[in-house]
mmCIF file of C-alpha atoms in Angstrom:
data_model
loop_
_atom_site.group_PDB
_atom_site.id
_atom_site.type_symbol
_atom_site.label_atom_id
_atom_site.label_comp_id
_atom_site.label_asym_id
_atom_site.label_seq_id
_atom_site.Cartn_x
_atom_site.Cartn_y
_atom_site.Cartn_z
ATOM 1 C CA UNK N 1 247.878 -31.950 123.724
ATOM 2 C CA UNK N 2 246.027 -33.944 121.041
ATOM 3 C CA UNK N 3 246.168 -32.906 117.483
ATOM 4 C CA UNK N 4 242.822 -32.067 115.788
ATOM 5 C CA UNK N 5 242.739 -33.229 112.123
ATOM 6 C CA UNK N 6 239.652 -32.361 109.884
ATOM 7 C CA UNK N 7 238.981 -34.756 106.899
ATOM 8 C CA UNK N 8 237.428 -32.484 104.281
ATOM 9 C CA UNK N 9 236.550 -32.230 100.622
ATOM 10 C CA UNK N 10 233.275 -30.648 99.378
ATOM 11 C CA UNK N 11 233.118 -33.260 96.583
ATOM 12 C CA UNK N 12 231.174 -36.231 97.685
ATOM 13 C CA UNK N 13 232.060 -39.865 97.277
ATOM 14 C CA UNK N 14 235.827 -39.489 97.636
ATOM 15 C CA UNK N 15 236.230 -41.414 100.880
ATOM 16 C CA UNK N 16 236.009 -38.910 103.567
ATOM 17 C CA UNK N 17 233.955 -41.103 105.923
ATOM 18 C CA UNK N 18 235.800 -44.164 105.042
ATOM 19 C CA UNK N 19 239.143 -42.371 105.854
ATOM 20 C CA UNK N 20 237.703 -40.902 109.088
ATOM 21 C CA UNK N 21 236.575 -44.166 110.704
ATOM 22 C CA UNK N 22 239.450 -46.407 109.520
ATOM 23 C CA UNK N 23 242.192 -43.920 110.225
ATOM 24 C CA UNK N 24 240.650 -43.532 113.687
ATOM 25 C CA UNK N 25 240.484 -47.225 114.090
ATOM 26 C CA UNK N 26 244.114 -47.715 112.854
ATOM 27 C CA UNK N 27 245.489 -44.955 115.325
ATOM 28 C CA UNK N 28 243.535 -46.649 118.055
ATOM 29 C CA UNK N 29 244.982 -50.039 117.146
ATOM 30 C CA UNK N 30 248.491 -48.461 117.444
ATOM 31 C CA UNK N 31 247.562 -47.463 120.978
ATOM 32 C CA UNK N 32 246.890 -43.751 120.347
ATOM 33 C CA UNK N 33 243.719 -42.513 122.055
ATOM 34 C CA UNK N 34 241.504 -41.112 119.320
ATOM 35 C CA UNK N 35 238.170 -39.360 119.238
ATOM 36 C CA UNK N 36 236.103 -39.309 116.053
ATOM 37 C CA UNK N 37 233.814 -36.282 115.672
ATOM 38 C CA UNK N 38 230.923 -36.884 113.259
ATOM 39 C CA UNK N 39 230.213 -33.401 111.838
ATOM 40 C CA UNK N 40 228.139 -34.684 108.889
ATOM 41 C CA UNK N 41 224.311 -34.707 109.130
ATOM 42 C CA UNK N 42 224.308 -37.983 107.109
ATOM 43 C CA UNK N 43 225.771 -39.533 110.201
ATOM 44 C CA UNK N 44 227.731 -42.246 108.266
ATOM 45 C CA UNK N 45 230.726 -42.157 110.645
ATOM 46 C CA UNK N 46 228.284 -42.794 113.440
ATOM 47 C CA UNK N 47 226.682 -45.795 111.908
ATOM 48 C CA UNK N 48 230.085 -46.933 110.334
ATOM 49 C CA UNK N 49 231.443 -47.629 113.873
ATOM 50 C CA UNK N 50 228.350 -49.424 115.002
ATOM 51 C CA UNK N 51 226.359 -46.629 116.685
ATOM 52 C CA UNK N 52 222.723 -46.108 115.643
ATOM 53 C CA UNK N 53 222.133 -42.516 114.727
ATOM 54 C CA UNK N 54 218.399 -42.775 115.657
ATOM 55 C CA UNK N 55 219.436 -43.538 119.264
ATOM 56 C CA UNK N 56 221.717 -40.582 119.646
ATOM 57 C CA UNK N 57 220.475 -38.284 122.433
ATOM 58 C CA UNK N 58 223.375 -35.991 122.563
ATOM 59 C CA UNK N 59 226.052 -35.336 119.866
ATOM 60 C CA UNK N 60 227.701 -32.737 117.564
ATOM 61 C CA UNK N 61 224.417 -30.836 117.216
ATOM 62 C CA UNK N 62 224.060 -30.348 120.980
ATOM 63 C CA UNK N 63 227.706 -29.180 121.209
ATOM 64 C CA UNK N 64 227.315 -26.668 118.441
ATOM 65 C CA UNK N 65 223.857 -25.281 119.183
ATOM 66 C CA UNK N 66 223.300 -25.692 122.873
ATOM 67 C CA UNK N 67 227.053 -25.474 123.675
ATOM 68 C CA UNK N 68 226.777 -28.519 125.987
ATOM 69 C CA UNK N 69 229.926 -30.146 127.424
ATOM 70 C CA UNK N 70 231.357 -32.277 124.741
ATOM 71 C CA UNK N 71 232.565 -34.916 127.216
ATOM 72 C CA UNK N 72 228.930 -35.721 127.896
ATOM 73 C CA UNK N 73 228.426 -36.580 124.163
ATOM 74 C CA UNK N 74 231.315 -39.077 123.917
ATOM 75 C CA UNK N 75 230.178 -42.710 123.453
ATOM 76 C CA UNK N 76 232.321 -45.929 123.049
ATOM 77 C CA UNK N 77 232.717 -47.607 119.711
ATOM 78 C CA UNK N 78 233.840 -51.089 120.559
ATOM 79 C CA UNK N 79 237.146 -50.402 118.747
ATOM 80 C CA UNK N 80 240.328 -50.243 120.865
ATOM 81 C CA UNK N 81 241.106 -46.646 121.831
ATOM 82 C CA UNK N 82 238.478 -45.172 119.591
ATOM 83 C CA UNK N 83 235.654 -42.991 120.926
ATOM 84 C CA UNK N 84 232.909 -41.085 119.135
ATOM 85 C CA UNK N 85 230.907 -37.834 119.327
ATOM 86 C CA UNK N 86 227.982 -39.001 117.137
ATOM 87 C CA UNK N 87 225.836 -37.039 114.582
ATOM 88 C CA UNK N 88 222.079 -37.019 114.062
ATOM 89 C CA UNK N 89 219.860 -35.782 111.235
ATOM 90 C CA UNK N 90 219.131 -32.621 113.378
ATOM 91 C CA UNK N 91 222.641 -31.418 112.468
ATOM 92 C CA UNK N 92 221.193 -30.608 109.046
ATOM 93 C CA UNK N 93 219.499 -27.539 110.591
ATOM 94 C CA UNK N 94 222.493 -26.348 112.533
ATOM 95 C CA UNK N 95 223.778 -24.049 109.877
ATOM 96 C CA UNK N 96 220.524 -22.009 109.759
ATOM 97 C CA UNK N 97 220.366 -21.870 113.549
ATOM 98 C CA UNK N 98 224.027 -20.652 113.751
ATOM 99 C CA UNK N 99 223.628 -17.877 111.173
ATOM 100 C CA UNK N 100 222.648 -15.182 113.780
ATOM 101 C CA UNK N 101 224.994 -16.295 116.498
ATOM 102 C CA UNK N 102 228.166 -14.475 117.641
ATOM 103 C CA UNK N 103 231.425 -16.243 116.767
ATOM 104 C CA UNK N 104 229.499 -18.921 115.046
ATOM 105 C CA UNK N 105 232.584 -20.383 113.113
ATOM 106 C CA UNK N 106 234.242 -20.970 116.527
ATOM 107 C CA UNK N 107 231.556 -23.162 118.250
ATOM 108 C CA UNK N 108 233.327 -26.540 117.512
ATOM 109 C CA UNK N 109 236.767 -25.207 118.482
ATOM 110 C CA UNK N 110 235.429 -24.144 121.921
ATOM 111 C CA UNK N 111 233.600 -27.518 122.302
ATOM 112 C CA UNK N 112 236.702 -29.544 121.517
ATOM 113 C CA UNK N 113 239.345 -27.424 123.312
ATOM 114 C CA UNK N 114 238.734 -29.015 126.740
ATOM 115 C CA UNK N 115 239.117 -32.588 125.232
ATOM 116 C CA UNK N 116 242.599 -32.045 123.689
ATOM 117 C CA UNK N 117 244.356 -33.190 126.763
ATOM 118 C CA UNK N 118 242.351 -36.335 126.880
ATOM 119 C CA UNK N 119 243.199 -37.737 123.397
ATOM 120 C CA UNK N 120 246.212 -38.103 121.144
ATOM 121 C CA UNK N 121 244.174 -37.409 118.068
ATOM 122 C CA UNK N 122 240.728 -35.956 117.380
ATOM 123 C CA UNK N 123 239.450 -36.555 113.844
ATOM 124 C CA UNK N 124 236.514 -34.578 112.444
ATOM 125 C CA UNK N 125 234.534 -36.109 109.624
ATOM 126 C CA UNK N 126 233.212 -33.163 107.522
ATOM 127 C CA UNK N 127 230.118 -33.004 105.453
ATOM 128 C CA UNK N 128 230.501 -32.762 101.545
ATOM 129 C CA UNK N 129 230.150 -29.036 101.448
ATOM 130 C CA UNK N 130 231.871 -25.860 102.473
ATOM 131 C CA UNK N 131 229.154 -24.591 104.682
ATOM 132 C CA UNK N 132 229.287 -23.366 108.185
ATOM 133 C CA UNK N 133 229.674 -26.665 109.815
ATOM 134 C CA UNK N 134 232.750 -27.453 107.721
ATOM 135 C CA UNK N 135 234.060 -23.854 108.518
ATOM 136 C CA UNK N 136 233.656 -24.898 112.130
ATOM 137 C CA UNK N 137 235.742 -27.972 111.618
ATOM 138 C CA UNK N 138 238.521 -26.070 109.838
ATOM 139 C CA UNK N 139 238.500 -23.361 112.504
ATOM 140 C CA UNK N 140 238.800 -26.110 115.143
ATOM 141 C CA UNK N 141 241.469 -28.139 113.439
ATOM 142 C CA UNK N 142 245.386 -28.085 113.518
ATOM 143 C CA UNK N 143 245.490 -29.612 110.116
ATOM 144 C CA UNK N 144 243.309 -31.075 107.310
ATOM 145 C CA UNK N 145 243.474 -34.353 105.390
ATOM 146 C CA UNK N 146 242.016 -34.013 101.801
ATOM 147 C CA UNK N 147 240.783 -37.307 100.318
ATOM 148 C CA UNK N 148 240.972 -37.308 96.460
ATOM 149 C CA UNK N 149 239.560 -40.069 94.307
ATOM 150 C CA UNK N 150 241.782 -41.570 91.582
ATOM 151 C CA UNK N 151 239.308 -40.702 88.811
ATOM 152 C CA UNK N 152 238.944 -38.208 86.003
ATOM 153 C CA UNK N 153 237.385 -35.404 87.942
ATOM 154 C CA UNK N 154 239.821 -35.762 90.959
ATOM 155 C CA UNK N 155 241.045 -32.234 90.690
ATOM 156 C CA UNK N 156 237.618 -30.740 90.287
ATOM 157 C CA UNK N 157 236.896 -28.574 93.190
ATOM 158 C CA UNK N 158 240.202 -29.131 94.883
ATOM 159 C CA UNK N 159 241.197 -25.570 94.046
ATOM 160 C CA UNK N 160 238.055 -24.296 95.587
ATOM 161 C CA UNK N 161 238.771 -26.255 98.848
ATOM 162 C CA UNK N 162 242.361 -25.053 98.955
ATOM 163 C CA UNK N 163 241.137 -21.432 98.478
ATOM 164 C CA UNK N 164 238.665 -21.988 101.344
ATOM 165 C CA UNK N 165 241.574 -23.172 103.527
ATOM 166 C CA UNK N 166 243.549 -20.056 102.668
ATOM 167 C CA UNK N 167 240.606 -17.902 103.646
ATOM 168 C CA UNK N 168 240.425 -19.782 107.006
ATOM 169 C CA UNK N 169 244.042 -19.365 107.504
ATOM 170 C CA UNK N 170 243.929 -15.667 106.803
ATOM 171 C CA UNK N 171 241.215 -15.023 109.408
ATOM 172 C CA UNK N 172 239.674 -17.822 111.520
ATOM 173 C CA UNK N 173 242.634 -20.161 112.041
ATOM 174 C CA UNK N 174 246.064 -18.918 110.971
ATOM 175 C CA UNK N 175 247.622 -22.097 112.400
ATOM 176 C CA UNK N 176 245.813 -24.503 110.131
ATOM 177 C CA UNK N 177 248.023 -26.538 107.831
ATOM 178 C CA UNK N 178 247.475 -29.250 105.272
ATOM 179 C CA UNK N 179 248.352 -32.598 106.864
ATOM 180 C CA UNK N 180 248.306 -34.136 103.365
ATOM 181 C CA UNK N 181 246.329 -35.077 100.169
ATOM 182 C CA UNK N 182 245.175 -38.717 100.278
ATOM 183 C CA UNK N 183 244.583 -40.538 97.024
ATOM 184 C CA UNK N 184 241.720 -43.010 97.454
ATOM 185 C CA UNK N 185 239.970 -45.728 95.326
ATOM 186 C CA UNK N 186 243.233 -46.405 93.582
ATOM 187 C CA UNK N 187 242.991 -49.330 91.114
ATOM 188 C CA UNK N 188 246.430 -50.638 89.833
ATOM 189 C CA UNK N 189 244.732 -52.147 86.776
ATOM 190 C CA UNK N 190 243.646 -48.824 85.485
ATOM 191 C CA UNK N 191 245.862 -46.564 83.511
ATOM 192 C CA UNK N 192 243.643 -43.634 84.484
ATOM 193 C CA UNK N 193 244.366 -44.295 88.223
ATOM 194 C CA UNK N 194 248.021 -44.192 87.614
ATOM 195 C CA UNK N 195 247.624 -40.966 85.510
ATOM 196 C CA UNK N 196 245.666 -39.236 88.281
ATOM 197 C CA UNK N 197 248.306 -40.298 90.907
ATOM 198 C CA UNK N 198 251.108 -38.958 88.702
ATOM 199 C CA UNK N 199 249.253 -35.680 88.051
ATOM 200 C CA UNK N 200 248.291 -35.002 91.598
ATOM 201 C CA UNK N 201 251.950 -35.783 92.806
ATOM 202 C CA UNK N 202 253.385 -33.545 90.090
ATOM 203 C CA UNK N 203 251.130 -30.509 91.051
ATOM 204 C CA UNK N 204 251.231 -30.960 94.994
ATOM 205 C CA UNK N 205 254.523 -32.817 95.485
ATOM 206 C CA UNK N 206 255.273 -33.178 99.230
ATOM 207 C CA UNK N 207 251.583 -32.452 100.214
ATOM 208 C CA UNK N 208 250.560 -35.869 98.817
ATOM 209 C CA UNK N 209 250.711 -38.846 101.192
ATOM 210 C CA UNK N 210 252.944 -41.713 100.075
ATOM 211 C CA UNK N 211 250.180 -44.192 101.000
ATOM 212 C CA UNK N 212 247.453 -44.977 98.433
ATOM 213 C CA UNK N 213 244.019 -46.250 99.459
ATOM 214 C CA UNK N 214 243.318 -49.118 97.024
ATOM 215 C CA UNK N 215 239.859 -50.223 95.962
ATOM 216 C CA UNK N 216 238.984 -53.061 98.308
ATOM 217 C CA UNK N 217 235.727 -55.098 98.486
ATOM 218 C CA UNK N 218 236.221 -55.774 102.256
ATOM 219 C CA UNK N 219 236.707 -52.003 102.868
ATOM 220 C CA UNK N 220 233.376 -51.248 101.108
ATOM 221 C CA UNK N 221 231.379 -53.925 103.003
ATOM 222 C CA UNK N 222 232.632 -53.162 106.550
ATOM 223 C CA UNK N 223 230.250 -50.193 107.119
ATOM 224 C CA UNK N 224 227.208 -52.406 106.432
ATOM 225 C CA UNK N 225 228.335 -54.485 109.523
ATOM 226 C CA UNK N 226 228.786 -51.405 111.512
ATOM 227 C CA UNK N 227 232.523 -52.094 111.817
ATOM 228 C CA UNK N 228 235.706 -50.455 110.951
ATOM 229 C CA UNK N 229 238.019 -52.299 108.686
ATOM 230 C CA UNK N 230 240.465 -53.099 111.428
ATOM 231 C CA UNK N 231 237.653 -55.052 113.258
ATOM 232 C CA UNK N 232 236.053 -56.411 110.056
ATOM 233 C CA UNK N 233 239.197 -57.852 108.448
ATOM 234 C CA UNK N 234 242.609 -56.606 109.791
ATOM 235 C CA UNK N 235 244.490 -58.622 107.119
ATOM 236 C CA UNK N 236 242.783 -57.269 103.955
ATOM 237 C CA UNK N 237 244.551 -54.665 101.734
ATOM 238 C CA UNK N 238 242.201 -51.862 102.833
ATOM 239 C CA UNK N 239 243.100 -52.316 106.502
ATOM 240 C CA UNK N 240 246.873 -52.427 105.758
ATOM 241 C CA UNK N 241 246.490 -49.142 103.669
ATOM 242 C CA UNK N 242 244.896 -47.345 106.582
ATOM 243 C CA UNK N 243 247.418 -48.788 109.136
ATOM 244 C CA UNK N 244 250.107 -47.496 106.678
ATOM 245 C CA UNK N 245 248.443 -44.067 106.536
ATOM 246 C CA UNK N 246 248.253 -43.955 110.378
ATOM 247 C CA UNK N 247 252.021 -44.763 110.501
ATOM 248 C CA UNK N 248 252.775 -42.059 107.973
ATOM 249 C CA UNK N 249 250.796 -39.431 110.029
ATOM 250 C CA UNK N 250 252.596 -40.480 113.195
ATOM 251 C CA UNK N 251 255.972 -40.166 111.469
ATOM 252 C CA UNK N 252 254.984 -36.768 110.218
ATOM 253 C CA UNK N 253 254.115 -35.696 113.750
ATOM 254 C CA UNK N 254 257.296 -37.220 115.286
ATOM 255 C CA UNK N 255 255.231 -39.738 117.279
ATOM 256 C CA UNK N 256 256.983 -42.863 116.041
ATOM 257 C CA UNK N 257 260.490 -43.886 115.030
ATOM 258 C CA UNK N 258 259.436 -46.093 112.114
ATOM 259 C CA UNK N 259 261.874 -45.393 109.244
ATOM 260 C CA UNK N 260 260.225 -43.539 106.380
ATOM 261 C CA UNK N 261 261.269 -46.256 103.940
ATOM 262 C CA UNK N 262 259.362 -49.006 105.789
ATOM 263 C CA UNK N 263 255.789 -49.651 106.049
ATOM 264 C CA UNK N 264 253.924 -50.902 109.128
ATOM 265 C CA UNK N 265 252.702 -53.814 107.014
ATOM 266 C CA UNK N 266 253.180 -54.874 103.358
ATOM 267 C CA UNK N 267 250.268 -55.376 101.021
ATOM 268 C CA UNK N 268 249.998 -59.062 101.794
ATOM 269 C CA UNK N 269 249.398 -58.355 105.474
ATOM 270 C CA UNK N 270 252.813 -59.500 106.663
ATOM 271 C CA UNK N 271 255.091 -57.695 109.184
ATOM 272 C CA UNK N 272 258.324 -56.556 107.680
ATOM 273 C CA UNK N 273 261.501 -58.682 108.493
ATOM 274 C CA UNK N 274 262.446 -59.011 112.155
ATOM 275 C CA UNK N 275 264.456 -56.183 113.416
ATOM 276 C CA UNK N 276 262.913 -53.640 111.110
ATOM 277 C CA UNK N 277 261.791 -51.428 114.010
ATOM 278 C CA UNK N 278 258.058 -51.342 113.178
ATOM 279 C CA UNK N 279 256.476 -50.886 116.557
ATOM 280 C CA UNK N 280 255.609 -47.269 117.325
ATOM 281 C CA UNK N 281 257.142 -45.628 120.343
ATOM 282 C CA UNK N 282 254.573 -43.920 122.430
ATOM 283 C CA UNK N 283 255.360 -40.459 123.962
#
């Protein structure tokens, strides 16, 4: 059964969508069937994998409101082993439409449940809020990845998100866990970035991923081409970072035998020395 991972932080501009599309593409490149669910009315994950949101006829909105079969909303992305349930601007009205509905926080969980046997991973890109759609994502998820920007206000709002996760755990989804806190937009030249990394790791310890997502020009320009970083430039630092994140998540879920001390790729894009055992073993 596939694992559902929500990518959430109510603070905007921290790399949620960048993480959703590129982690999905990296898992796909490692031959794990992955479904990306765009649960953000801005539809950036949809356009980021080359699908025009204006052409979407069926997507997350229809799955939530009309409770249509989610399989009929899945589209191909052009990335190996990566599929998409797209978003549309109509999703912005979903929270109001759901207010009076029974079990309104469980709509997405019910929609995705029949798909779990079809995919190894289902990633949900959440909107930058703690509204009803994000609650649906957290209720549906097995775990949550929390991207945190390596800047001064990095911890601002993180406590509120963790408190929301506790509320969801106590009522809507007792099995929800934190997959990890992901530090993004890391710049090795800045003392501040290093201070933020040190502070977050000091406070949250094992919850923080070893992988850091560096600031990278190619990573920033890829969405303008409607491409994931794996398709845009698989040798750049941004692609290597997300391949390493995918590797770390696979290890955490016992889906690969790559030793913890070794990365899938080094920062120059080279494979580790021969015999290092870097290829994942599929279940």
